[in-house]
Coordinates of C-alpha atoms in Angstrom, one line a residue:
Chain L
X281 CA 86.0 95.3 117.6
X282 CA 88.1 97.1 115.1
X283 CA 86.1 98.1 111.9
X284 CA 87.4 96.8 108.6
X285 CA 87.1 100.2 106.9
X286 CA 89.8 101.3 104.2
X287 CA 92.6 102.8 106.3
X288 CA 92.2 99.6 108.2
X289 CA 92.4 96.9 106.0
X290 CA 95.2 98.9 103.9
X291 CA 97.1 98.7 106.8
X292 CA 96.6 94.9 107.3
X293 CA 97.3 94.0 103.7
X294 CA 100.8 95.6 104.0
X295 CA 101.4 94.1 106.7
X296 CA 100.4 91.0 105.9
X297 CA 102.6 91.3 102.4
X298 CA 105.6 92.3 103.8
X299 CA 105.2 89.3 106.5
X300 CA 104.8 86.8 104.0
X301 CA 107.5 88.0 101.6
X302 CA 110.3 88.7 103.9
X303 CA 109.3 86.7 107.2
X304 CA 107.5 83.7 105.2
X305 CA 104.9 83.9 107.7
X306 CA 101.0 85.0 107.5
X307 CA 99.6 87.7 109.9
X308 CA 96.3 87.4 110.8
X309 CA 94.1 89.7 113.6
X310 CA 95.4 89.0 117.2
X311 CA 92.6 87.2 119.0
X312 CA 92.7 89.1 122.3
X313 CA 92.5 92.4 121.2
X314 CA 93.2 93.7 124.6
X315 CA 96.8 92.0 124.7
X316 CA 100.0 94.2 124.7
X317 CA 103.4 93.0 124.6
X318 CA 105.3 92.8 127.8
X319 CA 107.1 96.0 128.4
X320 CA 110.7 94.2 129.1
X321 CA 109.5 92.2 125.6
X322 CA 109.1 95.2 123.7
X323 CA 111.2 96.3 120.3
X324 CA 110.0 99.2 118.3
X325 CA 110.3 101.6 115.6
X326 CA 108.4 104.5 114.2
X327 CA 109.0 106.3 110.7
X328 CA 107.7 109.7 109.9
X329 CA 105.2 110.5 107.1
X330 CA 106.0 113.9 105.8
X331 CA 103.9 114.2 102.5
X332 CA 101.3 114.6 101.5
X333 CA 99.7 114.3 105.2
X334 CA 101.7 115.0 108.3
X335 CA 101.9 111.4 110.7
X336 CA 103.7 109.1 112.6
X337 CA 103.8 105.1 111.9
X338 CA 104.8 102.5 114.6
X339 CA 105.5 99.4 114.7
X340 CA 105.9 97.2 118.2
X341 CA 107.0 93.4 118.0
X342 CA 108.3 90.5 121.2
X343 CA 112.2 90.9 121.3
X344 CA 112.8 87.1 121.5
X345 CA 110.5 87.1 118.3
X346 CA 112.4 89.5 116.4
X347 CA 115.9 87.6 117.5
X348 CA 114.5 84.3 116.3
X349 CA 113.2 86.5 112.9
X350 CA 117.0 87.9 112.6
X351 CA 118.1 84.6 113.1
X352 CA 116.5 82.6 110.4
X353 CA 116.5 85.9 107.7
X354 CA 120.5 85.9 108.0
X355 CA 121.3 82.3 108.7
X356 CA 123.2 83.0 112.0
X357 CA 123.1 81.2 115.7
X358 CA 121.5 82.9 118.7
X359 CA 124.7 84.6 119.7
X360 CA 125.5 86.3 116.4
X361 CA 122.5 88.1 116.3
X362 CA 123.4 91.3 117.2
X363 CA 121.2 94.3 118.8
X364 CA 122.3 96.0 115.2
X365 CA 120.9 93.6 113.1
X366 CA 117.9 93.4 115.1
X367 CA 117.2 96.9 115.1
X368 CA 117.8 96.6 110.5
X369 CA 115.2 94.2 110.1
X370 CA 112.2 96.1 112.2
X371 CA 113.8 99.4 110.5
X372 CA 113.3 97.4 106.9
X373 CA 110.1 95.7 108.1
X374 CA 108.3 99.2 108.8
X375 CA 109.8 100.8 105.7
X376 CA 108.0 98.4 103.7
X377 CA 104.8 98.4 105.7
X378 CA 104.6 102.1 105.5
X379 CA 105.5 102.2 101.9
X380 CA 102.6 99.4 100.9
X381 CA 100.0 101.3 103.4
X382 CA 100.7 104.7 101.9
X383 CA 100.5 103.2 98.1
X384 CA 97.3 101.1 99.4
X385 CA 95.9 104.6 100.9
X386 CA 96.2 107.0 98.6
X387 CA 95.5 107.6 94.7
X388 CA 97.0 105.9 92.6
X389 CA 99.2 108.6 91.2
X390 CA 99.6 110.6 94.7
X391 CA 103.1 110.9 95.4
X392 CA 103.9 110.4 99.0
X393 CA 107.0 110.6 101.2
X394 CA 108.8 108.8 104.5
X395 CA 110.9 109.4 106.8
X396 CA 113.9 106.8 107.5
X397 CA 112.9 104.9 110.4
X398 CA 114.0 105.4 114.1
X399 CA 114.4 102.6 116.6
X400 CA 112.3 103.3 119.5
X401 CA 113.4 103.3 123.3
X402 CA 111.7 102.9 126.2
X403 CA 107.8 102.4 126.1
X404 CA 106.0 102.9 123.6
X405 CA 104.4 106.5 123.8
X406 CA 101.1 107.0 125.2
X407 CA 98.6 107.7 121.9
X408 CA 95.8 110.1 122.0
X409 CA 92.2 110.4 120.1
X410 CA 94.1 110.8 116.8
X411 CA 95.5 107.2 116.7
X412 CA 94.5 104.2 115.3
X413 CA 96.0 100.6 116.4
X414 CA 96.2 97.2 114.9
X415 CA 96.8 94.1 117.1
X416 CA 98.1 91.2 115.1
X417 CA 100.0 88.1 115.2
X418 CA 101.7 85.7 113.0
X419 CA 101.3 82.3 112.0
X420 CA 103.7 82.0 114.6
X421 CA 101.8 83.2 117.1
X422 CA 104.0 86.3 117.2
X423 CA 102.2 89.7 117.9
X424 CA 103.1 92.8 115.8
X425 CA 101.6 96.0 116.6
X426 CA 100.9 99.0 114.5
X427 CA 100.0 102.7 115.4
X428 CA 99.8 105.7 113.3
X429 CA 99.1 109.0 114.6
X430 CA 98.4 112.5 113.5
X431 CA 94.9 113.6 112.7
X432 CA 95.8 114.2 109.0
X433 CA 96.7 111.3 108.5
X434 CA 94.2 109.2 110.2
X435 CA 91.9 111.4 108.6
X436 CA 92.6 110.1 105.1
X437 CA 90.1 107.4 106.2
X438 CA 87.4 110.0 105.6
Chain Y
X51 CA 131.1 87.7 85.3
X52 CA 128.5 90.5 85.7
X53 CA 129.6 93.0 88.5
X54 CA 126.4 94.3 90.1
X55 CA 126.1 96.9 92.9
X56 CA 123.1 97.1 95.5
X57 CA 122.9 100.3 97.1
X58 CA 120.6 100.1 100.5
X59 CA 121.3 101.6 104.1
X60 CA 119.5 98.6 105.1
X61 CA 121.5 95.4 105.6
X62 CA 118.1 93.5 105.7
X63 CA 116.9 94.9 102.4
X64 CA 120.4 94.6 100.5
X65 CA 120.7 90.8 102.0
X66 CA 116.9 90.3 100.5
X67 CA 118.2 91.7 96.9
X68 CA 121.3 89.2 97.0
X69 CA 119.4 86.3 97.8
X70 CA 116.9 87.2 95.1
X71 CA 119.9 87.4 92.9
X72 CA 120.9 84.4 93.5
X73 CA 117.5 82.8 92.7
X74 CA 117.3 84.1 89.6
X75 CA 120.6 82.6 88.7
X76 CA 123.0 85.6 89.6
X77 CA 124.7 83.9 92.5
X78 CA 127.8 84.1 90.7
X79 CA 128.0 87.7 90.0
X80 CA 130.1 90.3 91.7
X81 CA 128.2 92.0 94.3
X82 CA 129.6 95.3 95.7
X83 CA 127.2 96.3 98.9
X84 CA 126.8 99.8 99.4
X85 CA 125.1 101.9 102.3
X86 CA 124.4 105.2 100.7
X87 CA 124.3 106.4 97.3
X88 CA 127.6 108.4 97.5
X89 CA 129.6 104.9 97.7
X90 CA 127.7 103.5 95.2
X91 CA 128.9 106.0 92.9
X92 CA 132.2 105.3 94.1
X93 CA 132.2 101.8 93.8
X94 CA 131.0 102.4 89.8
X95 CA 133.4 104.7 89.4
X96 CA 135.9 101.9 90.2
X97 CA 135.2 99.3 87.5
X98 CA 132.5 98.6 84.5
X99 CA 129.6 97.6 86.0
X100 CA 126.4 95.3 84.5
X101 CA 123.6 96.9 86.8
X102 CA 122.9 99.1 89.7
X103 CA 120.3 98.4 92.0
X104 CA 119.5 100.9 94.5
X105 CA 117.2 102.0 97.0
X106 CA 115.5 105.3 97.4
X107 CA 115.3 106.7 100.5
X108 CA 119.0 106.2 101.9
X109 CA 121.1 109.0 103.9
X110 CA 124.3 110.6 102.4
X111 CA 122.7 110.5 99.1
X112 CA 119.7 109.3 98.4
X113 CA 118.6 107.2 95.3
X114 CA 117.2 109.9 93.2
X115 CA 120.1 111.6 93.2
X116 CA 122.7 108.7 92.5
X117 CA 120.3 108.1 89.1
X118 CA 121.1 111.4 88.3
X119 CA 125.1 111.2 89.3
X120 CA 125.3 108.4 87.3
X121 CA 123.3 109.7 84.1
X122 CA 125.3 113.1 83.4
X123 CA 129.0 110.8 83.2
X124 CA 129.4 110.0 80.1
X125 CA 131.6 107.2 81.7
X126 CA 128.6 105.7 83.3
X127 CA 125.9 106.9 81.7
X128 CA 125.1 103.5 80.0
X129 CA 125.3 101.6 83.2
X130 CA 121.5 100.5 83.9
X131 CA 119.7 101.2 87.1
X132 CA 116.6 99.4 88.7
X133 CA 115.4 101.5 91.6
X134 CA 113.7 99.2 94.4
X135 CA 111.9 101.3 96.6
X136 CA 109.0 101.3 99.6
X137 CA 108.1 104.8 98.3
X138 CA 107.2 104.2 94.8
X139 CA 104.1 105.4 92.9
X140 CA 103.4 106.0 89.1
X141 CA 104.1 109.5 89.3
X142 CA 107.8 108.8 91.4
X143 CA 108.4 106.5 89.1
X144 CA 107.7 108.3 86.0
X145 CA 110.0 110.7 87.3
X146 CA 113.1 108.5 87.8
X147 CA 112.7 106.9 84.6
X148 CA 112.6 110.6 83.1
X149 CA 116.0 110.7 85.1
X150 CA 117.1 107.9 83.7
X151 CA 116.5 104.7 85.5
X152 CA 115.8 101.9 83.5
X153 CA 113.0 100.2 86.2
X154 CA 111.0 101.1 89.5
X155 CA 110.5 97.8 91.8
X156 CA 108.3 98.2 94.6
X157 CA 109.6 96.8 98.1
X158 CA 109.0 93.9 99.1
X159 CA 111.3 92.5 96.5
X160 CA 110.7 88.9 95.1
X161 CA 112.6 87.0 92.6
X162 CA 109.7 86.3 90.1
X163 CA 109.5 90.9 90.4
X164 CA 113.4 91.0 90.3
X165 CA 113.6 88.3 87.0
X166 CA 111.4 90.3 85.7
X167 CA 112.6 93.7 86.2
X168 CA 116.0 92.2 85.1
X169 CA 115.2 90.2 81.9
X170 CA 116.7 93.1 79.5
X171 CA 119.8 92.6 81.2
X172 CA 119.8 88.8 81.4
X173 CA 119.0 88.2 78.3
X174 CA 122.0 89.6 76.7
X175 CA 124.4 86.5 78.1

């Protein structure tokens, strides 16, 4: 079981507020904390932190998920939804995960800065002791995965 | 009719301001979409314009830097500008006020935020 501590829970409140704002959907903890996404079902993207700790943010969601998101956000059928517009929304999903986490982290007048977000191909990449995961899932029953790495930045728990 | 620009590289995000917009009772304005700051300025360049929203962290030219365009023409220098941004924090947004900007929104945008933010400009039709 995943401890609630700070860096945790900041991380799960932005998520949860950017959900709810721009997917109009809750996200709770996944209840099989074991589960990850199929690889062929995988879309991701990852955003670098570059002030004022050095780290990398990922975020991992189901494809068919993401299409039906795209979907319903811009009003278009199943075969307008291109790969593009796919990719925009998990690019502008992250960016505002990251931004909330960083604001929820840090002091409230420590300036911080990101990256522009990447889309990610392949797997994701194999994370080491200086990681931290999130398994959740929407109201939907959608899971969304986070990841941040780099042991500054997973040290601002401490 | 207000003409209103929304600079964001995402087309997410700028589709997310527009619909705001058109909560709070700006669906009839003239919305010019811009991916970068450097068309943005363009785009004011090309006609009076009632507001500028823009994003931050965008490629070609980022946000900060299209506040600062913006404030040293004395053409548009009186053109307003909310910034809406995933990397704002009191002391960014202290900054770009000092630059100029007229508001710092945080990302994710609502319309109650967006009213809000825009009620100086609203208020004058």
């Amino acid at each position: 079981m995943i401890e609630h501590n700070p860096l945790y829970q900041a991380m799960k409140d932005a998520v949860s507020q950017t959900f709810e704002n721009m997917a109009f959907t809750e996200v709770i903890e996944h209840f099989d904390q074991d589960y990850q996404i199929p690889e062929d079902q995988l879309a991701w993207t990852s955003l670098v932190v570059k002030d004022p700790v050095p780290g990398e943010i990922f975020m991992a969601v189901n494809k068919d998920a993401l299409k039906e998101l795209a979907g319903s956000m811009f009003l278009l059928d199943e075969d307008e939804i291109t790969a593009d517009k796919m990719s925009d929304i998990l690019h502008e999903l992250l960016n505002t995960v990251a931004g909330l986490f960083m604001t929820k982290l840090l002091a409230e007048n420590q300036a911080f800065q990101i990256g522009l977000p990447v889309t990610g191909e392949g797997p994701l990449p194999e994370f080491d002791g200086d990681s931290v995961s999130w398994k959740l899932i929407t109201g939907d029953e959608q899971p969304v995965q986070l990841f941040i790495t780099g042991a500054p930045l997973v040290a601002l728990n401490d | 009719m207000k003409r209103i620009i929304v600079a964001d590289d995402s087309a997410t995000a700028r589709m997310f301001i527009k619909r705001c917009l058109q909560i709070i009772g700006l669906g009839d304005a003239e919305i010019i979409e811009t991916e970068h700051g450097k068309d943005a300025l363009a785009a004011a360049k090309e006609a009076p314009t009632d507001l500028l929203l823009t994003d931050l962290n965008m490629p070609v030219m980022d946000g900060e830097t299209l506040v600062k365009w913006v404030k040293s023409s004395p053409k548009l220098c009186d053109t307003p500008i909310v910034v809406i941004t995933s990397a704002g924090n009191p002391a960014k947004e202290a900054q770009l006020i000092e630059l100029g900007a007229h508001r710092v929104i945080n990302k994710p945008v609502s319309p109650p935020v967006l009213m809000e933010a825009l009620e100086a400009f609203l208020d004058e039709e």
